[in-house]
C-alpha cells in the first residue's frame, strides 16, 4: 500500500540521478569554459521530469549522497513535480556530478564523477516498495542499473514485482531503457567493459519488460543486431511487445508484436545540445502509451519532444510542455527555451 | 641539470592541483547556486601562482588526469607564468574537482571529488628531477602530499634532495606547509583520519624543513600544541629555523630559531571568500624570504596578500600583484578584483 496515496503512479522510474554541470556557452572546449550551469540530471530522473512536464504523476527510485548536492536533487525533483519519497541518501558516497562539452550538432562528450561508486548503484532489493512498483501504470528501468550490485539485483527484483507478463496490474507497461554506458561496466581486471557480461543481464531484463527502447549501439549490446529491423525483431523475440529503435537523424522505428509498425521521421531542428533528447523522448513515449494513442502518433509526439530538448542547452529544465510539442507537431518552429524552469 | 635552463627556480612547489568550481554568488547554499566559475586550484598550484604574480620564477610538481580539465590546468599554469614542465598526466584517474560554498565571513565548506585517487598522489620518487629540487632557492611541500603512497615517499625523497640542512644549495629554504586535510587521511578500515599516523610523517618532514607554516589546527596535528607560542617553539624543536603560526583574525606569529619574533596583526578586510588566502600568504612569504626582508616586513607583506585574496571571490586568479600589496600596506583600501586574470 502507498502511504498517503492509494492512486497508483502513472510512472515510476528507477536508476541514475546526479548533478549535471553544463557549459553556459556551446562550442567551447572544457578547458575554455569559464562558467557552468547546474542542473538535475541522470536518465531515470530526466525521464520522470519529462513525464511530469506532460502532466503525469511520477516518482523516481534512486539514491544520492548525503551532501548539499543531494539536498539539491530532492529540491529539484519536487520543483519539477516528481515525487522524491523513494530517493534515499548514502553516507560516504558523494552525489555524482557530470560535466559535458557541447559541440553541436553531434559531439557531446560526458565526464562523469561517480567514483568510488555512484549512490544510485547502492539501491537494494529489500528497500524497494514492491507494491508501488507492481501497481504503477508504467515502470521504467535502465541498462545502467544492471551494471553493478546491489543495484542489479534490486532492478531485477523490481522487474519480478511487475509479474510474469511485465504488466503489473492488468494492462501495465514495463519499459527497459537499454541505456548502454560502457564506462560503468568496466571490468576491474581488464578496465574494459565486457559486452558479453552485459548481454546476459540485458536478456534477463528483456524477458520481464514489455517495451524496449534504445539507439543502434544499445540494440547491438542487447541483441547483437544493429540493422534497425533486425534489432527490433530480436528485441521482440527476447520478450517485449514493443521495440523502439532510435536511429538519430534517421528517425525512429517502432514495431509491435502484433505487427503494427511505425516509422517516424526526425523533426528538423537546429541541434544545440543533444544530451537529454533521449530522455525527453522517453517521457513523451510514456505519455503516449498512458494515453492509449496509436503507435504512429506516440512516436511522432516523442520525436517532437526529443527535438525540442535537442534545440536547447539544458536537459531536465528544458523538458517541453504539451503545448510546445503540439505546436511543433502542427508544423510550427521549435519554440525557444521558456524563461523559467 | 635543467634542460633549457641553468638558472635555478626561485620556487618549486610540490603537491595538490585541481579545478575549483566556485559559486558565482556568495552567501548561497550549494543547492541554490545556479552557476559556477571554473578556476585553477589546489594549494601547491595556488602558492606557485601567488609567487609568480609577485615576479618570481616558479614551477609546480604535480599530476593531473589525462582529460580536458587536465589540459585546462596546464594552460592556466602557463597563463599565470608558472612552469608546468613537471606536471604529468595519469591515465584512468580524473582530474580532481572541488566545489565550495561561500558563507562569509568564516564558513567556506569544501566538497572534493578526488576519488578513487587524486593524480597528484601518484607522484613517484623515481620520476622527480632531484637536481632541480636541490637547486631551487625555495622548495615548498605540503602535509597532504604525505597522506598516501607513492606521493609520501616522493615528497620525502624530495626533502632528502634538499640536503641534511634543508638548504639545497647554500642558503636555500625548504618550506613545510602543514596543510592538514583529515578527509585525505581516511583510514580505509575506520573511515576516520588517524592524526597519530599523520604526526609521525609530519615529524619526519619537519626534520628536513627550514620553515614550517600552519594554522592552529595544523600546528596541533604536527606538534600536539595549539597555544601559538608553544606551537611555534615545538616546531622549532622539531627541526625548523622559522615557525609561522597563522591565527586567523588574531594575525600571525613568527618565531625564528635565533630568537627573532614577529607578530603581525591582521589587515582589516571585508572577507568575501577566505579560501586561497593562506596560499596567497604562502606565495608572499616566499617572496619576502627570497628578498631577504626582515621577519616583521615579510609577515606584514604576507598578511596583506592574504587579506586581498580573502576580499575576493576567486583564489588563483585573485592573487595580488606587488603594487596592490604595497597599496594596502600604505594604509589604502583593499583594491577591488582586477578585471582580468
XYZ file of C-alpha atoms in Angstrom:
682
model
C 0.000 0.000 0.000
C 1.211 3.530 -0.661
C 1.249 5.842 2.331
C -0.849 8.980 1.735
C -1.898 7.723 -1.632
C -3.977 4.854 -2.963
C -3.789 6.092 -6.532
C -1.095 4.237 -8.493
C 1.614 6.320 -10.119
C 1.437 6.889 -13.857
C 5.178 6.302 -13.999
C 7.868 5.118 -11.623
C 11.424 5.267 -12.950
C 14.420 3.566 -11.338
C 18.054 4.405 -11.960
C 20.545 7.190 -12.315
C 20.470 10.652 -10.790
C 23.151 13.311 -10.454
C 24.098 16.923 -10.904
C 24.831 17.985 -14.478
C 27.298 20.837 -14.901
C 26.928 22.210 -18.387
C 28.877 24.973 -20.090
C 26.811 28.115 -20.317
C 28.113 28.553 -23.880
C 28.150 25.989 -26.692
C 31.096 25.189 -28.947
C 33.732 25.796 -26.283
C 36.134 23.053 -25.103
C 36.019 22.300 -21.393
C 39.399 23.967 -20.886
C 37.919 27.255 -22.104
C 34.571 27.131 -20.337
C 34.520 29.893 -17.730
C 31.180 29.114 -16.142
C 28.954 26.096 -15.724
C 25.229 25.910 -15.086
C 23.913 23.357 -12.597
C 21.010 21.072 -13.486
C 19.240 17.972 -12.254
C 20.470 15.085 -14.382
C 20.671 11.324 -14.771
C 18.464 9.494 -17.190
C 15.952 7.951 -14.764
C 15.438 11.358 -13.161
C 15.200 13.111 -16.531
C 12.551 10.697 -17.863
C 10.460 11.261 -14.732
C 10.773 15.028 -15.164
C 9.823 14.777 -18.839
C 6.632 12.847 -17.997
C 5.800 15.184 -15.105
C 6.022 18.158 -17.501
C 3.370 16.386 -19.586
C 1.066 16.183 -16.565
C 1.860 12.649 -15.430
C 2.070 11.570 -11.787
C 5.631 10.319 -11.460
C 8.169 9.154 -8.908
C 11.802 8.102 -9.169
C 13.612 5.365 -7.244
C 17.237 6.343 -6.789
C 19.871 7.373 -4.248
C 22.111 10.410 -3.698
C 24.963 11.329 -1.389
C 24.107 12.937 1.952
C 25.565 16.257 0.912
C 24.385 19.635 -0.387
C 24.129 18.344 -3.964
C 21.901 15.525 -2.668
C 19.685 18.143 -0.999
C 19.578 19.995 -4.293
C 18.381 16.933 -6.210
C 15.493 16.462 -3.774
C 14.526 20.119 -4.128
C 14.792 19.989 -7.905
C 12.667 16.837 -8.206
C 9.941 18.419 -6.071
C 10.032 21.629 -8.085
C 9.607 19.576 -11.257
C 6.650 17.768 -9.679
C 8.389 14.399 -9.335
C 7.771 12.508 -6.086
C 11.077 12.045 -4.241
C 9.817 9.689 -1.497
C 11.993 6.841 -2.785
C 15.133 8.919 -3.125
C 17.340 7.968 -0.197
C 20.803 9.017 0.948
C 24.025 7.017 1.045
C 26.568 8.203 3.596
C 30.214 8.416 2.482
C 29.473 8.453 -1.252
C 29.396 11.858 -2.938
C 26.451 12.815 -5.124
C 27.698 12.256 -8.689
C 28.465 15.204 -10.914
C 28.731 15.099 -14.692
C 30.394 17.661 -16.938
C 29.778 17.842 -20.661
C 31.239 19.551 -23.648
C 28.806 20.926 -26.189
C 29.969 20.732 -29.795
C 26.820 20.894 -31.952
C 25.440 19.225 -33.887
C 26.601 15.788 -32.782
C 29.505 15.750 -30.320
C 28.645 15.992 -26.621
C 31.358 14.233 -24.582
C 30.496 13.485 -20.961
C 32.878 13.444 -17.979
C 31.419 11.508 -15.069
C 32.499 11.899 -11.439
C 30.846 8.805 -9.969
C 33.789 7.340 -8.010
C 34.317 5.305 -5.931
C 30.683 4.352 -6.653
C 27.501 6.171 -7.531
C 24.905 6.145 -4.724
C 22.266 5.084 -7.283
C 24.146 1.782 -7.686
C 23.571 1.177 -3.962
C 19.831 0.572 -4.497
C 18.889 -2.586 -2.570
C 16.081 -5.025 -3.311
C 14.945 -5.249 0.319
C 14.419 -1.478 0.468
C 12.086 -1.301 -2.541
C 8.351 -0.619 -2.247
C 7.381 -3.581 -4.427
C 3.630 -2.918 -4.062
C 4.067 0.543 -5.530
C 6.268 -0.797 -8.310
C 3.694 -3.527 -9.050
C 0.802 -1.110 -9.247
C 2.460 1.683 -11.259
C 0.881 2.087 -14.697
C 4.381 2.253 -16.188
C 7.608 1.078 -14.573
C 10.824 2.277 -16.280
C 14.278 0.829 -15.625
C 17.617 1.242 -17.376
C 20.593 -0.804 -18.502
C 22.959 1.137 -16.259
C 21.046 -0.145 -13.238
C 22.276 -3.621 -14.206
C 25.972 -2.737 -14.279
C 26.814 -3.369 -10.632
C 25.487 -4.922 -7.427
C 23.385 -4.362 -5.372
C 21.598 -2.211 -7.982
C 21.493 -5.122 -10.435
C 19.623 -7.436 -8.044
C 17.358 -4.591 -6.980
C 16.492 -3.788 -10.599
C 15.770 -7.444 -11.366
C 13.658 -7.719 -8.166
C 11.640 -4.715 -9.299
C 11.094 -6.385 -12.666
C 9.953 -9.565 -10.880
C 7.424 -7.444 -8.990
C 5.852 -6.444 -12.304
C 4.639 -10.045 -12.695
C 5.310 -12.759 -15.238
C 3.778 -10.714 -18.070
C 5.519 -7.480 -17.046
C 2.176 -5.723 -16.816
C 1.983 -5.179 -13.043
C -1.737 -4.700 -12.525
C -3.669 -5.555 -15.674
C -2.546 -3.595 -18.718
C 0.537 -2.022 -17.217
C 3.742 -1.364 -19.123
C 7.330 -2.149 -18.155
C 9.945 -0.215 -20.139
C 13.570 -1.247 -20.449
C 15.658 1.758 -21.467
C 18.652 -0.090 -22.932
C 20.927 2.833 -21.869
C 24.394 1.398 -22.554
C 27.251 3.290 -20.862
C 30.358 1.133 -21.239
C 32.350 3.200 -18.693
C 30.034 1.965 -15.944
C 30.649 -1.677 -16.860
C 34.412 -1.559 -16.549
C 35.737 -4.878 -15.531
C 38.087 -4.271 -12.613
C 40.612 -6.736 -14.021
C 40.675 -5.529 -17.632
C 39.499 -1.901 -17.216
C 37.355 -2.535 -20.270
C 33.637 -3.064 -20.465
C 32.540 -6.617 -21.161
C 29.535 -6.520 -23.533
C 29.111 -10.271 -23.075
C 28.532 -9.837 -19.362
C 26.111 -7.004 -20.049
C 24.208 -9.002 -22.664
C 23.279 -11.808 -20.257
C 21.724 -9.327 -17.824
C 20.062 -7.429 -20.675
C 18.491 -10.719 -21.817
C 17.154 -11.379 -18.324
C 15.621 -7.909 -18.108
C 14.109 -8.169 -21.597
C 12.171 -11.276 -20.501
C 10.372 -9.102 -17.921
C 9.881 -5.946 -19.964
C 7.005 -5.133 -22.307
C 8.745 -2.268 -24.120
C 12.418 -1.887 -25.074
C 13.859 1.472 -26.158
C 17.355 2.061 -27.425
C 19.610 3.511 -30.081
C 21.520 1.304 -32.508
C 24.558 0.856 -30.242
C 22.301 -0.111 -27.372
C 20.279 -2.521 -29.516
C 23.515 -4.176 -30.587
C 24.613 -4.703 -26.977
C 21.196 -6.129 -26.118
C 20.698 -8.317 -29.165
C 23.852 -8.450 -31.295
C 21.927 -6.762 -34.139
C 22.347 -3.176 -35.303
C 20.289 -3.167 -38.512
C 17.092 -1.434 -37.300
C 14.506 -4.036 -38.414
C 16.678 -6.965 -37.340
C 17.305 -5.300 -33.970
C 13.590 -4.638 -33.435
C 12.705 -8.243 -34.304
C 15.423 -9.517 -31.967
C 14.055 -7.387 -29.128
C 10.555 -8.795 -29.756
C 11.992 -12.306 -29.806
C 13.705 -11.583 -26.487
C 10.350 -10.987 -24.847
C 8.985 -7.483 -25.302
C 5.715 -6.465 -27.004
C 7.039 -3.241 -28.436
C 10.544 -2.500 -29.727
C 11.549 1.139 -30.263
C 14.781 1.675 -32.187
C 16.157 5.226 -32.216
C 18.266 5.960 -35.309
C 19.262 9.532 -34.574
C 18.944 11.657 -37.721
C 17.106 8.801 -39.462
C 14.203 8.952 -37.032
C 12.577 6.171 -35.044
C 11.391 2.690 -35.903
C 8.796 1.021 -33.657
C 7.477 -2.491 -34.179
C 4.740 -4.084 -32.070
C 4.437 -7.827 -31.578
C 1.034 -7.652 -33.331
C 2.779 -6.481 -36.492
C 1.993 -2.791 -36.234
C 4.947 -0.765 -37.431
C 5.607 2.964 -37.224
C 8.467 4.886 -38.715
C 8.642 8.468 -37.545
C 10.986 10.836 -39.353
C 13.021 13.248 -37.280
C 11.711 16.732 -36.612
C 14.074 19.137 -38.364
C 15.783 21.175 -35.707
C 18.991 23.080 -35.156
C 20.658 20.926 -32.518
C 22.278 22.875 -29.684
C 22.777 20.079 -27.137
C 21.722 16.536 -27.959
C 22.038 15.391 -24.341
C 18.656 14.759 -22.724
C 16.823 14.406 -26.019
C 16.525 10.656 -25.468
C 15.066 11.212 -22.014
C 12.560 13.700 -23.405
C 11.638 11.083 -25.980
C 11.212 8.530 -23.187
C 8.951 10.707 -21.045
C 6.795 11.521 -24.059
C 6.699 7.844 -25.080
C 5.273 7.057 -21.628
C 2.740 9.849 -22.040
C 1.537 8.409 -25.347
C 1.380 4.848 -24.016
C -0.627 6.039 -20.995
C -2.985 7.970 -23.268
C -3.556 4.887 -25.423
C -2.516 6.662 -28.610
C -1.686 4.610 -31.661
C 1.949 3.811 -32.361
C 2.370 6.382 -35.116
C 1.011 9.238 -33.020
C 3.055 8.209 -29.996
C 6.301 8.110 -31.965
C 5.695 11.435 -33.675
C 4.932 13.027 -30.319
C 8.029 11.539 -28.661
C 10.225 12.585 -31.586
C 8.984 16.162 -31.304
C 9.694 16.200 -27.576
C 13.241 14.986 -28.201
C 13.816 17.578 -30.911
C 12.727 20.403 -28.640
C 15.217 19.390 -25.938
C 17.995 18.926 -28.526
C 17.446 22.529 -29.591
C 18.041 23.758 -26.040
C 21.140 23.934 -23.835
C 19.685 22.292 -20.724
C 18.181 18.833 -20.247
C 15.825 18.460 -17.278
C 14.767 22.091 -17.199
C 14.317 22.048 -20.986
C 11.678 19.284 -20.992
C 8.727 20.537 -23.065
C 5.136 21.116 -22.028
C 2.259 19.656 -24.125
C 1.526 22.933 -25.893
C 5.097 23.178 -27.107
C 5.044 19.672 -28.556
C 1.671 20.250 -30.210
C 2.990 23.472 -31.706
C 5.872 21.582 -33.316
C 3.608 18.759 -34.499
C 1.373 21.370 -36.140
C 4.363 22.443 -38.222
C 5.392 25.422 -36.121
C 9.001 26.279 -35.382
C 10.634 24.708 -32.352
C 9.834 27.083 -29.509
C 12.684 28.812 -27.705
C 13.553 27.866 -24.164
C 10.971 29.045 -21.684
C 12.272 31.824 -19.489
C 11.720 29.853 -16.241
C 12.093 26.188 -15.417
C 70.918 19.822 -14.869
C 67.818 21.626 -16.037
C 67.044 21.331 -19.730
C 66.793 24.751 -21.377
C 67.682 26.463 -18.156
C 70.703 26.657 -15.867
C 69.148 29.304 -13.657
C 67.640 27.739 -10.525
C 63.975 28.374 -9.849
C 63.062 30.863 -7.152
C 60.353 28.472 -6.011
C 59.358 24.919 -6.766
C 56.167 23.712 -5.086
C 55.052 20.086 -4.888
C 51.545 18.887 -4.141
C 47.897 19.354 -4.920
C 46.299 20.671 -8.097
C 42.732 20.587 -9.325
C 39.833 22.505 -10.787
C 37.943 24.697 -8.327
C 34.275 25.282 -9.090
C 33.109 28.243 -7.087
C 29.651 29.764 -6.857
C 29.462 32.978 -8.812
C 27.469 34.480 -5.924
C 28.351 34.427 -2.210
C 26.015 33.526 0.634
C 24.081 30.936 -1.339
C 23.951 27.262 -0.311
C 25.199 24.822 -2.924
C 21.645 23.644 -3.598
C 20.714 27.171 -4.723
C 23.823 28.003 -6.749
C 22.788 28.278 -10.398
C 26.223 28.814 -11.894
C 29.795 28.015 -11.008
C 33.012 29.650 -12.149
C 35.994 27.472 -13.009
C 39.436 28.210 -11.589
C 42.855 26.632 -11.216
C 43.080 25.357 -7.638
C 44.966 23.162 -5.197
C 47.299 24.639 -2.645
C 50.661 23.784 -4.241
C 49.471 25.272 -7.527
C 48.000 28.333 -5.821
C 51.216 29.097 -3.908
C 53.194 28.906 -7.150
C 50.718 31.262 -8.836
C 50.894 33.671 -5.896
C 54.700 33.839 -6.111
C 54.609 34.155 -9.917
C 52.293 37.173 -9.582
C 54.992 38.735 -7.419
C 57.534 38.264 -10.198
C 59.136 35.028 -9.004
C 60.302 32.232 -11.315
C 58.229 29.267 -10.211
C 57.341 25.706 -11.140
C 54.992 23.140 -9.649
C 55.484 19.389 -9.364
C 52.107 17.665 -9.563
C 49.927 15.396 -11.702
C 46.521 15.680 -13.391
C 44.165 13.347 -15.218
C 44.605 12.977 -18.985
C 41.339 14.761 -19.704
C 40.135 18.211 -20.762
C 40.355 19.523 -17.186
C 43.988 18.364 -17.099
C 44.609 20.296 -20.326
C 42.989 23.309 -18.714
C 45.315 23.175 -15.697
C 48.372 23.189 -17.967
C 47.005 26.159 -19.882
C 46.130 28.015 -16.702
C 49.544 27.462 -15.121
C 51.249 28.784 -18.245
C 48.969 31.805 -18.372
C 49.839 32.550 -14.756
C 53.534 32.247 -15.597
C 54.122 29.024 -13.671
C 56.341 26.425 -15.376
C 54.329 23.237 -15.972
C 57.208 21.012 -17.142
C 56.830 18.734 -14.105
C 53.054 18.416 -14.377
C 52.416 14.957 -15.792
C 49.276 13.014 -16.648
C 47.843 9.904 -15.002
C 45.626 7.790 -17.237
C 42.388 6.454 -15.746
C 42.231 8.950 -12.879
C 40.030 12.005 -13.423
C 41.420 15.454 -12.750
C 40.036 16.376 -9.307
C 37.308 18.977 -8.994
C 36.417 20.841 -5.810
C 33.190 22.699 -5.084
C 32.858 25.201 -2.278
C 30.121 27.068 -0.515
C 30.793 30.698 0.306
C 29.260 31.905 3.563
C 31.265 34.981 4.605
C 32.939 35.801 6.854
C 34.178 32.440 8.071
C 32.359 29.415 6.651
C 33.642 28.010 3.355
C 32.878 24.273 3.190
C 34.687 22.303 0.505
C 33.395 19.300 -1.432
C 36.234 17.325 -3.007
C 35.864 14.949 -5.955
C 39.231 13.188 -5.757
C 38.085 9.550 -5.973
C 39.227 6.863 -6.422
C 42.532 8.743 -6.001
C 43.863 12.147 -6.923
C 46.516 12.057 -9.666
C 48.713 14.322 -7.508
C 49.001 11.453 -5.000
C 50.540 9.357 -7.790
C 53.775 11.400 -7.748
C 56.686 8.943 -7.729
C 60.175 9.443 -6.316
C 61.913 7.972 -9.349
C 60.233 10.487 -11.664
C 61.409 13.581 -9.769
C 64.071 15.961 -11.088
C 66.095 15.893 -7.879
C 68.783 18.236 -9.245
C 66.189 20.919 -9.906
C 64.647 20.376 -6.475
C 68.083 20.582 -4.871
C 68.994 23.814 -6.588
C 65.690 25.682 -6.187
C 66.044 28.724 -3.937
C 62.852 27.656 -2.142
C 61.265 24.216 -2.177
C 57.673 24.063 -0.840
C 55.858 20.838 0.084
C 52.620 20.168 1.917
C 51.179 17.840 4.530
C 48.626 16.453 2.094
C 51.475 15.093 -0.016
C 52.289 12.796 2.925
C 48.801 11.277 3.205
C 49.205 8.408 0.756
C 51.767 6.434 -1.248
C 53.547 6.855 -3.624
C 53.248 10.614 -3.034
C 54.503 10.254 0.551
C 57.769 8.584 -0.460
C 58.177 11.031 -3.334
C 57.712 14.008 -1.008
C 60.210 12.602 1.483
C 62.676 11.876 -1.353
C 62.361 15.489 -2.492
C 63.083 16.625 1.063
C 66.153 14.352 1.164
C 67.340 16.027 -2.030
C 67.387 19.350 -0.204
C 70.291 18.054 1.879
C 70.804 17.420 5.579
C 70.318 21.095 6.456
C 67.275 21.531 4.178
C 69.034 24.385 2.361
C 69.635 22.727 -1.013
C 72.415 24.866 -2.417
C 73.814 27.185 0.260
C 71.208 29.428 1.835
C 68.143 27.801 0.320
C 64.840 27.436 2.114
C 62.609 24.363 2.447
C 59.050 25.165 3.498
C 56.664 22.637 5.009
C 53.079 23.853 4.578
C 51.448 21.825 7.353
C 48.183 21.744 5.311
C 46.091 19.253 7.322
C 43.073 17.851 5.445
C 41.733 14.977 7.530
C 39.465 13.720 4.711
C 42.575 12.750 2.727
C 43.955 10.680 5.608
C 40.933 8.444 5.985
C 41.951 5.071 7.238
C 40.269 2.514 4.989
C 39.400 0.332 7.986
C 37.945 3.008 10.258
C 36.900 5.663 7.698
C 38.396 8.188 10.128
C 41.635 10.102 9.858
C 44.393 8.950 12.184
C 46.264 12.037 13.480
C 48.824 9.742 15.116
C 49.786 8.290 11.739
C 49.974 11.785 10.280
C 52.111 13.076 13.149
C 54.902 10.572 12.558
C 55.220 11.636 8.907
C 54.931 15.304 9.852
C 57.821 14.817 12.303
C 59.951 13.248 9.585
C 59.251 16.125 7.189
C 59.927 18.732 9.877
C 63.434 17.335 10.340
C 64.162 18.263 6.698
C 62.358 21.612 6.507
C 63.757 25.021 7.405
C 60.376 26.782 7.616
C 57.036 25.453 8.891
C 53.757 27.294 8.186
C 50.367 26.343 9.567
C 47.219 27.408 11.338
C 46.471 26.328 14.901
C 44.742 23.077 13.885
C 47.658 22.182 11.660
C 50.224 23.045 14.348
C 48.351 20.789 16.759
C 48.488 17.855 14.334
C 52.200 18.444 13.771
C 53.234 19.064 17.376
C 50.370 18.376 19.773
C 50.374 22.064 20.762
C 47.793 24.677 19.808
C 48.779 27.615 22.008
C 50.599 29.821 19.458
C 53.918 30.316 21.315
C 54.046 26.708 22.459
C 53.276 25.507 18.926
C 55.990 27.730 17.432
C 58.540 26.503 19.973
C 57.564 22.891 19.298
C 58.036 23.404 15.541
C 61.499 24.886 16.168
C 62.331 21.960 18.430
C 61.206 19.585 15.664
C 63.886 20.961 13.382
C 62.885 24.126 11.514
C 64.575 27.525 11.712
C 61.409 29.539 11.340
C 57.936 28.713 12.647
C 54.970 30.662 11.250
C 51.694 30.208 13.135
C 48.578 31.594 11.448
C 45.877 32.561 13.956
C 43.191 33.780 11.561
C 41.610 37.000 12.879
C 44.358 37.256 15.524
C 47.071 37.658 12.914
C 50.333 35.783 12.541
C 53.093 34.812 14.940
C 56.551 34.037 13.552
C 59.500 32.927 15.670
C 62.994 32.337 14.313
C 65.459 29.968 15.958
C 67.719 32.974 16.647
C 65.034 34.438 18.903
C 63.636 36.992 16.484
C 59.888 37.211 16.887
C 57.302 38.998 14.768
C 53.623 39.350 15.450
C 51.698 40.798 12.548
C 48.113 41.927 13.155
C 45.537 41.075 10.519
C 44.761 43.583 7.795
C 41.163 44.685 8.328
C 39.165 43.479 5.363
C 35.621 42.523 4.477
C 36.034 38.814 3.854
C 34.195 37.512 0.795
C 35.891 34.121 0.370
C 38.575 33.012 2.811
C 39.695 30.149 0.564
C 43.071 30.787 -1.042
C 44.104 33.442 1.475
C 46.555 31.011 3.044
C 48.098 30.270 -0.337
C 48.419 33.990 -1.080
C 50.136 34.329 2.287
C 52.452 31.469 1.354
C 53.442 32.901 -2.020
C 54.129 36.294 -0.435
C 56.083 34.671 2.408
C 58.346 33.086 -0.222
C 58.719 36.456 -1.923
C 59.828 38.087 1.338
C 62.236 35.276 2.191
C 63.757 35.482 -1.299
C 64.097 39.252 -0.966
C 65.859 38.896 2.366
C 63.387 41.145 4.163
C 63.288 41.083 7.943
C 60.699 38.918 9.652
C 58.349 41.763 10.551
C 58.241 43.124 6.998
C 57.792 39.666 5.494
C 54.867 38.836 7.782
C 53.134 42.169 7.204
C 53.509 41.712 3.441
C 52.212 38.135 3.519
C 49.287 39.146 5.730
C 48.315 41.876 3.287
C 48.467 39.428 0.373
C 46.185 37.011 2.235
C 43.727 39.767 3.103
C 43.454 40.854 -0.531
C 42.566 37.336 -1.669
C 40.097 36.900 1.210
C 38.284 40.007 -0.018
C 37.803 38.453 -3.461
C 35.666 35.587 -4.764
C 38.372 33.688 -6.638
C 41.637 32.179 -5.398
C 44.317 31.657 -8.056
C 43.116 34.423 -10.345
C 42.762 36.741 -7.338
C 46.426 36.558 -6.302
C 47.666 40.154 -5.882
C 50.417 41.978 -7.720
C 53.120 43.858 -5.765
C 51.506 47.257 -6.278
C 48.262 46.032 -4.743
C 50.008 44.731 -1.641
C 52.053 47.902 -1.275
C 48.877 49.961 -1.584
C 47.318 48.057 1.319
C 50.489 48.274 3.416
C 50.492 52.034 2.877
C 47.067 52.171 4.533
C 44.988 52.232 1.381
C 41.757 50.297 0.989
C 41.946 46.732 -0.282
C 41.787 47.057 -4.065
C 38.884 45.503 -5.934
C 39.410 42.446 -8.102
C 41.294 43.231 -11.256
C 39.111 42.998 -14.326
C 41.302 40.333 -15.959
C 43.192 37.378 -14.570
